Amino acid sequence: MDIEIFSKIDNYISSLLAPEDKALSDTIRSLDTEGLTQHSVSANQGKFLQVMMIACNARRVLELGTLGGYSTIWLARALPENGKIITIEVDEHHAKVARKNIENAHLSPKIELKIGKALDILPVLIADKEEPFDMIFIDADKPPYVEYFNYVLELARPGTLIICDNVIREGKVLDENSTDEKVRGVQRLNEMLSQNKKVTATILQTVGVKEFDGMVIAVVNRI
Ligand SMILES: C[S@@+](CC[C@H](N)C(=O)[O-])C[C@H]1O[C@@H](n2cnc3c(N)ncnc32)[C@H](O)[C@@H]1O
């Protein structure tokens, strides 16, 4: 099958159901002008995150990996009036670009951007007894995905939805001998989830304007 069809269909869907307004297209443009890589979720994936948020009535959202704020803007737009997002970004330049894009989208009051390594900030959120999050989106560096998942479980409650992006990596997860640390990181996560009794999880393959990949969709069990 001609894989260009996936991009064409993605554009068809997003033109109907996930059109970008100026704040979102400005954000995508800012990645090029500011020298950031085009690693944001697609428009359809942004809309998918919104649908998931509304389905689980999310008022508090945690995101790991902000980049230029594109997914953060989609997420924030699905929050209720009293909703809040904490988003964590290690790169100060990315964070600066994201702040500008978030301001441009008039969403600053709803978004707390924390700068630092997620592995340093997550234990602080836990120690501070942060109120549990309703939805958590993991989209930072891939090698510590298992550690991120285990930390965020401590910031969750039964029913919290946890979504982890880029866990199929164009099918490279099938290579048991892979030495790519990103592939190794998501393989570790996917295998850990197969044994984890705290969540009910699956992986959705994703195709479209982004490379062929997949997202973990996990919900914390009511024990
Ligand atoms: C795939 S991009 C995030 C894309 C963003 N969620 C979106 O869809 O618009 C990954 C981001 O994670 C950040 N990152 C990498 N390692 C990190 C770490 N240890 N802690 C926090 N953020 C990290 C990168 O700097 C990059 O901006």
mmCIF file of C-alpha atoms and ligand atoms in Angstrom:
data_model
loop_
_atom_site.group_PDB
_atom_site.id
_atom_site.type_symbol
_atom_site.label_atom_id
_atom_site.label_comp_id
_atom_site.label_asym_id
_atom_site.label_seq_id
_atom_site.Cartn_x
_atom_site.Cartn_y
_atom_site.Cartn_z
ATOM 1 C CA MET A 1 0.000 0.000 0.000
ATOM 2 C CA ASP A 2 1.173 3.506 -0.848
ATOM 3 C CA ILE A 3 1.930 5.044 2.568
ATOM 4 C CA GLU A 4 1.310 8.543 1.182
ATOM 5 C CA ILE A 5 -2.339 7.648 1.674
ATOM 6 C CA PHE A 6 -1.811 7.899 5.457
ATOM 7 C CA SER A 7 -0.685 11.535 5.145
ATOM 8 C CA LYS A 8 -3.494 12.341 2.745
ATOM 9 C CA ILE A 9 -6.064 10.818 5.094
ATOM 10 C CA ASP A 10 -4.470 12.573 8.081
ATOM 11 C CA ASN A 11 -4.851 15.895 6.258
ATOM 12 C CA TYR A 12 -8.424 14.977 5.314
ATOM 13 C CA ILE A 13 -9.271 14.236 8.971
ATOM 14 C CA SER A 14 -7.530 17.274 10.393
ATOM 15 C CA SER A 15 -9.124 19.607 7.843
ATOM 16 C CA LEU A 16 -12.506 18.344 9.061
ATOM 17 C CA LEU A 17 -11.920 17.729 12.761
ATOM 18 C CA ALA A 18 -8.644 19.293 13.879
ATOM 19 C CA PRO A 19 -8.047 22.494 11.908
ATOM 20 C CA GLU A 20 -5.222 24.632 13.307
ATOM 21 C CA ASP A 21 -5.925 28.234 14.228
ATOM 22 C CA LYS A 22 -3.254 30.934 14.039
ATOM 23 C CA ALA A 23 -1.830 30.257 17.527
ATOM 24 C CA LEU A 24 -1.186 26.604 16.623
ATOM 25 C CA SER A 25 0.230 27.302 13.157
ATOM 26 C CA ASP A 26 2.383 30.108 14.623
ATOM 27 C CA THR A 27 3.688 27.537 17.130
ATOM 28 C CA ILE A 28 4.668 25.102 14.382
ATOM 29 C CA ARG A 29 6.330 27.941 12.456
ATOM 30 C CA SER A 30 8.218 29.061 15.575
ATOM 31 C CA LEU A 31 9.957 25.672 15.779
ATOM 32 C CA ASP A 32 11.656 26.382 12.436
ATOM 33 C CA THR A 33 12.454 30.021 13.130
ATOM 34 C CA GLU A 34 13.848 29.199 16.609
ATOM 35 C CA GLY A 35 15.834 26.143 15.478
ATOM 36 C CA LEU A 36 13.748 23.473 17.267
ATOM 37 C CA THR A 37 13.027 20.105 15.648
ATOM 38 C CA GLN A 38 9.535 19.407 14.283
ATOM 39 C CA HIS A 39 8.796 16.783 16.934
ATOM 40 C CA SER A 40 5.375 18.009 18.030
ATOM 41 C CA VAL A 41 2.372 15.722 17.887
ATOM 42 C CA SER A 42 0.267 16.106 14.740
ATOM 43 C CA ALA A 43 -2.950 18.146 14.742
ATOM 44 C CA ASN A 44 -5.007 14.942 14.815
ATOM 45 C CA GLN A 45 -2.999 13.640 17.739
ATOM 46 C CA GLY A 46 -3.571 16.958 19.528
ATOM 47 C CA LYS A 47 -7.304 16.521 18.948
ATOM 48 C CA PHE A 48 -7.046 12.914 20.125
ATOM 49 C CA LEU A 49 -5.489 14.143 23.399
ATOM 50 C CA GLN A 50 -8.396 16.559 23.790
ATOM 51 C CA VAL A 51 -10.937 13.789 23.233
ATOM 52 C CA MET A 52 -9.187 11.664 25.875
ATOM 53 C CA MET A 53 -9.163 14.590 28.309
ATOM 54 C CA ILE A 54 -12.855 15.249 27.899
ATOM 55 C CA ALA A 55 -13.663 11.520 28.184
ATOM 56 C CA CYS A 56 -11.897 11.338 31.555
ATOM 57 C CA ASN A 57 -13.139 14.725 32.727
ATOM 58 C CA ALA A 58 -9.577 15.958 33.132
ATOM 59 C CA ARG A 59 -9.081 19.051 35.243
ATOM 60 C CA ARG A 60 -5.421 18.454 36.112
ATOM 61 C CA VAL A 61 -2.956 17.343 33.446
ATOM 62 C CA LEU A 62 0.761 16.570 33.641
ATOM 63 C CA GLU A 63 2.938 16.630 30.516
ATOM 64 C CA LEU A 64 6.580 15.529 30.221
ATOM 65 C CA GLY A 65 8.285 17.155 27.213
ATOM 66 C CA THR A 66 6.956 20.581 26.186
ATOM 67 C CA LEU A 67 9.126 21.436 23.136
ATOM 68 C CA GLY A 68 7.455 24.576 21.689
ATOM 69 C CA GLY A 69 4.152 24.074 23.487
ATOM 70 C CA TYR A 70 2.124 22.663 20.583
ATOM 71 C CA SER A 71 0.640 19.664 22.443
ATOM 72 C CA THR A 72 0.376 21.806 25.600
ATOM 73 C CA ILE A 73 -1.879 24.246 23.740
ATOM 74 C CA TRP A 74 -4.145 21.432 22.503
ATOM 75 C CA LEU A 75 -4.302 20.026 26.035
ATOM 76 C CA ALA A 76 -4.957 23.373 27.710
ATOM 77 C CA ARG A 77 -7.822 24.134 25.347
ATOM 78 C CA ALA A 78 -9.697 21.061 26.588
ATOM 79 C CA LEU A 79 -9.428 22.077 30.246
ATOM 80 C CA PRO A 80 -12.441 23.266 32.190
ATOM 81 C CA GLU A 81 -12.458 26.799 33.630
ATOM 82 C CA ASN A 82 -10.607 25.768 36.818
ATOM 83 C CA GLY A 83 -8.225 23.373 35.049
ATOM 84 C CA LYS A 84 -4.435 23.327 35.134
ATOM 85 C CA ILE A 85 -1.510 21.785 33.277
ATOM 86 C CA ILE A 86 1.982 21.257 34.608
ATOM 87 C CA THR A 87 4.415 20.718 31.733
ATOM 88 C CA ILE A 88 8.082 19.832 32.217
ATOM 89 C CA GLU A 89 10.857 20.768 29.778
ATOM 90 C CA VAL A 90 14.607 20.324 30.254
ATOM 91 C CA ASP A 91 15.802 22.704 27.538
ATOM 92 C CA GLU A 92 15.690 26.386 28.507
ATOM 93 C CA HIS A 93 15.466 27.580 24.916
ATOM 94 C CA HIS A 94 12.561 25.216 24.183
ATOM 95 C CA ALA A 95 10.863 26.462 27.346
ATOM 96 C CA LYS A 96 11.325 30.102 26.292
ATOM 97 C CA VAL A 97 9.802 29.407 22.867
ATOM 98 C CA ALA A 98 6.947 27.463 24.493
ATOM 99 C CA ARG A 99 6.196 30.289 26.932
ATOM 100 C CA LYS A 100 5.906 32.732 24.036
ATOM 101 C CA ASN A 101 3.603 30.392 22.108
ATOM 102 C CA ILE A 102 1.457 29.753 25.180
ATOM 103 C CA GLU A 103 1.162 33.505 25.762
ATOM 104 C CA ASN A 104 0.264 34.004 22.109
ATOM 105 C CA ALA A 105 -2.559 31.464 22.620
ATOM 106 C CA HIS A 106 -3.708 33.361 25.774
ATOM 107 C CA LEU A 107 -3.269 30.229 27.890
ATOM 108 C CA SER A 108 -0.571 31.278 30.375
ATOM 109 C CA PRO A 109 -2.899 31.301 33.434
ATOM 110 C CA LYS A 110 -3.677 27.599 32.937
ATOM 111 C CA ILE A 111 -0.157 26.315 32.294
ATOM 112 C CA GLU A 112 2.729 25.943 34.717
ATOM 113 C CA LEU A 113 5.952 25.281 32.818
ATOM 114 C CA LYS A 114 8.681 23.750 34.960
ATOM 115 C CA ILE A 115 12.218 23.820 33.599
ATOM 116 C CA GLY A 116 14.484 20.899 34.476
ATOM 117 C CA LYS A 117 14.963 17.179 34.024
ATOM 118 C CA ALA A 118 11.734 15.262 34.463
ATOM 119 C CA LEU A 119 13.628 12.729 36.593
ATOM 120 C CA ASP A 120 14.524 15.546 39.012
ATOM 121 C CA ILE A 121 11.159 17.310 39.013
ATOM 122 C CA LEU A 122 8.855 14.277 39.370
ATOM 123 C CA PRO A 123 10.183 13.268 42.838
ATOM 124 C CA VAL A 124 9.684 16.884 43.960
ATOM 125 C CA LEU A 125 6.053 16.848 42.813
ATOM 126 C CA ILE A 126 5.593 13.583 44.735
ATOM 127 C CA ALA A 127 7.304 14.944 47.873
ATOM 128 C CA ASP A 128 5.139 18.078 47.646
ATOM 129 C CA LYS A 129 2.058 15.824 47.655
ATOM 130 C CA GLU A 130 0.783 17.357 44.446
ATOM 131 C CA GLU A 131 -2.928 16.667 43.964
ATOM 132 C CA PRO A 132 -3.331 13.612 41.650
ATOM 133 C CA PHE A 133 -3.503 14.282 37.936
ATOM 134 C CA ASP A 134 -6.458 13.135 35.837
ATOM 135 C CA MET A 135 -4.414 12.672 32.661
ATOM 136 C CA ILE A 136 -0.666 12.367 32.092
ATOM 137 C CA PHE A 137 1.094 12.687 28.738
ATOM 138 C CA ILE A 138 4.651 11.321 28.567
ATOM 139 C CA ASP A 139 6.498 12.716 25.539
ATOM 140 C CA ALA A 140 10.045 13.490 26.733
ATOM 141 C CA ASP A 141 13.283 11.524 26.134
ATOM 142 C CA LYS A 142 12.652 7.804 25.607
ATOM 143 C CA PRO A 143 15.400 5.941 27.573
ATOM 144 C CA PRO A 144 13.817 6.577 31.025
ATOM 145 C CA TYR A 145 10.192 5.873 29.982
ATOM 146 C CA VAL A 146 9.902 3.087 32.603
ATOM 147 C CA GLU A 147 11.167 5.400 35.349
ATOM 148 C CA TYR A 148 8.812 8.161 34.177
ATOM 149 C CA PHE A 149 5.891 5.749 34.182
ATOM 150 C CA ASN A 150 6.679 4.520 37.698
ATOM 151 C CA TYR A 151 6.985 8.068 39.004
ATOM 152 C CA VAL A 152 3.775 9.271 37.410
ATOM 153 C CA LEU A 153 1.896 6.332 38.934
ATOM 154 C CA GLU A 154 2.611 8.030 42.259
ATOM 155 C CA LEU A 155 1.000 11.209 40.937
ATOM 156 C CA ALA A 156 -2.083 9.392 39.678
ATOM 157 C CA ARG A 157 -5.326 8.016 41.133
ATOM 158 C CA PRO A 158 -7.523 5.105 40.073
ATOM 159 C CA GLY A 159 -8.948 6.127 36.702
ATOM 160 C CA THR A 160 -6.065 8.404 35.698
ATOM 161 C CA LEU A 161 -5.268 8.070 32.004
ATOM 162 C CA ILE A 162 -1.571 7.817 31.086
ATOM 163 C CA ILE A 163 -0.542 8.265 27.446
ATOM 164 C CA CYS A 164 3.051 7.676 26.279
ATOM 165 C CA ASP A 165 4.048 8.737 22.778
ATOM 166 C CA ASN A 166 6.482 7.159 20.292
ATOM 167 C CA VAL A 167 6.535 3.598 21.620
ATOM 168 C CA ILE A 168 6.614 1.762 18.251
ATOM 169 C CA ARG A 169 9.298 3.784 16.436
ATOM 170 C CA GLU A 170 8.538 2.757 12.846
ATOM 171 C CA GLY A 171 8.416 -0.867 13.961
ATOM 172 C CA LYS A 172 11.962 -0.851 15.361
ATOM 173 C CA VAL A 173 10.552 -2.222 18.647
ATOM 174 C CA LEU A 174 10.479 -5.623 16.941
ATOM 175 C CA ASP A 175 14.283 -5.681 16.824
ATOM 176 C CA GLU A 176 15.290 -7.510 19.998
ATOM 177 C CA ASN A 177 18.946 -6.759 19.301
ATOM 178 C CA SER A 178 18.473 -3.040 18.830
ATOM 179 C CA THR A 179 21.232 -0.920 20.361
ATOM 180 C CA ASP A 180 19.275 2.309 19.828
ATOM 181 C CA GLU A 181 18.702 3.632 23.338
ATOM 182 C CA LYS A 182 15.358 5.187 22.362
ATOM 183 C CA VAL A 183 14.163 1.832 21.042
ATOM 184 C CA ARG A 184 15.530 0.077 24.134
ATOM 185 C CA GLY A 185 13.708 2.600 26.342
ATOM 186 C CA VAL A 186 10.295 2.017 24.797
ATOM 187 C CA GLN A 187 10.836 -1.756 24.589
ATOM 188 C CA ARG A 188 11.471 -1.722 28.352
ATOM 189 C CA LEU A 189 8.266 0.239 28.900
ATOM 190 C CA ASN A 190 6.116 -1.973 26.681
ATOM 191 C CA GLU A 191 7.462 -5.132 28.341
ATOM 192 C CA MET A 192 7.007 -3.667 31.826
ATOM 193 C CA LEU A 193 3.390 -2.812 30.993
ATOM 194 C CA SER A 194 2.725 -6.406 29.948
ATOM 195 C CA GLN A 195 3.417 -7.417 33.572
ATOM 196 C CA ASN A 196 2.039 -4.383 35.385
ATOM 197 C CA LYS A 197 -1.077 -5.109 37.448
ATOM 198 C CA LYS A 198 -1.598 -1.462 38.436
ATOM 199 C CA VAL A 199 -2.818 -0.409 34.993
ATOM 200 C CA THR A 200 -4.891 -1.676 32.092
ATOM 201 C CA ALA A 201 -2.895 -0.774 29.006
ATOM 202 C CA THR A 202 -2.737 -1.132 25.267
ATOM 203 C CA ILE A 203 -0.847 0.460 22.398
ATOM 204 C CA LEU A 204 -2.472 2.193 19.453
ATOM 205 C CA GLN A 205 -0.405 2.222 16.263
ATOM 206 C CA THR A 206 -0.310 5.718 14.794
ATOM 207 C CA VAL A 207 0.071 6.620 11.126
ATOM 208 C CA GLY A 208 -0.328 9.916 9.342
ATOM 209 C CA VAL A 209 1.762 12.997 8.726
ATOM 210 C CA LYS A 210 4.235 11.876 11.413
ATOM 211 C CA GLU A 211 6.374 8.755 11.120
ATOM 212 C CA PHE A 212 4.704 5.382 11.754
ATOM 213 C CA ASP A 213 4.634 5.026 15.523
ATOM 214 C CA GLY A 214 2.384 4.218 18.468
ATOM 215 C CA MET A 215 0.970 5.514 21.744
ATOM 216 C CA VAL A 216 0.522 3.664 25.014
ATOM 217 C CA ILE A 217 -2.955 4.240 26.438
ATOM 218 C CA ALA A 218 -3.091 3.104 30.064
ATOM 219 C CA VAL A 219 -5.643 3.622 32.792
ATOM 220 C CA VAL A 220 -4.816 3.210 36.475
ATOM 221 C CA ASN A 221 -6.841 0.331 37.891
ATOM 222 C CA ARG A 222 -9.311 0.614 40.719
ATOM 223 C CA ILE A 223 -7.829 -2.031 43.014
HETATM 224 C C1 LIG B 1 8.974 15.024 21.373
HETATM 225 S S1 LIG B 1 9.384 16.556 22.099
HETATM 226 C C2 LIG B 1 7.878 17.041 22.896
HETATM 227 C C3 LIG B 1 6.822 17.452 21.913
HETATM 228 C C4 LIG B 1 5.626 18.121 22.544
HETATM 229 N N1 LIG B 1 5.010 17.258 23.549
HETATM 230 C C5 LIG B 1 4.591 18.413 21.468
HETATM 231 O O1 LIG B 1 3.935 17.475 21.002
HETATM 232 O O2 LIG B 1 4.458 19.592 21.096
HETATM 233 C C6 LIG B 1 10.359 16.083 23.484
HETATM 234 C C7 LIG B 1 10.769 17.220 24.400
HETATM 235 O O3 LIG B 1 11.239 16.625 25.631
HETATM 236 C C8 LIG B 1 12.319 17.391 26.093
HETATM 237 N N2 LIG B 1 13.137 16.553 26.992
HETATM 238 C C9 LIG B 1 14.144 15.716 26.648
HETATM 239 N N3 LIG B 1 14.680 15.160 27.740
HETATM 240 C C10 LIG B 1 13.998 15.639 28.797
HETATM 241 C C11 LIG B 1 14.084 15.444 30.191
HETATM 242 N N4 LIG B 1 15.011 14.631 30.714
HETATM 243 N N5 LIG B 1 13.214 16.087 31.000
HETATM 244 C C12 LIG B 1 12.277 16.927 30.463
HETATM 245 N N6 LIG B 1 12.146 17.169 29.141
HETATM 246 C C13 LIG B 1 12.995 16.535 28.327
HETATM 247 C C14 LIG B 1 13.062 17.807 24.831
HETATM 248 O O4 LIG B 1 13.900 18.911 25.084
HETATM 249 C C15 LIG B 1 11.914 18.088 23.885
HETATM 250 O O5 LIG B 1 11.563 19.453 23.940
#
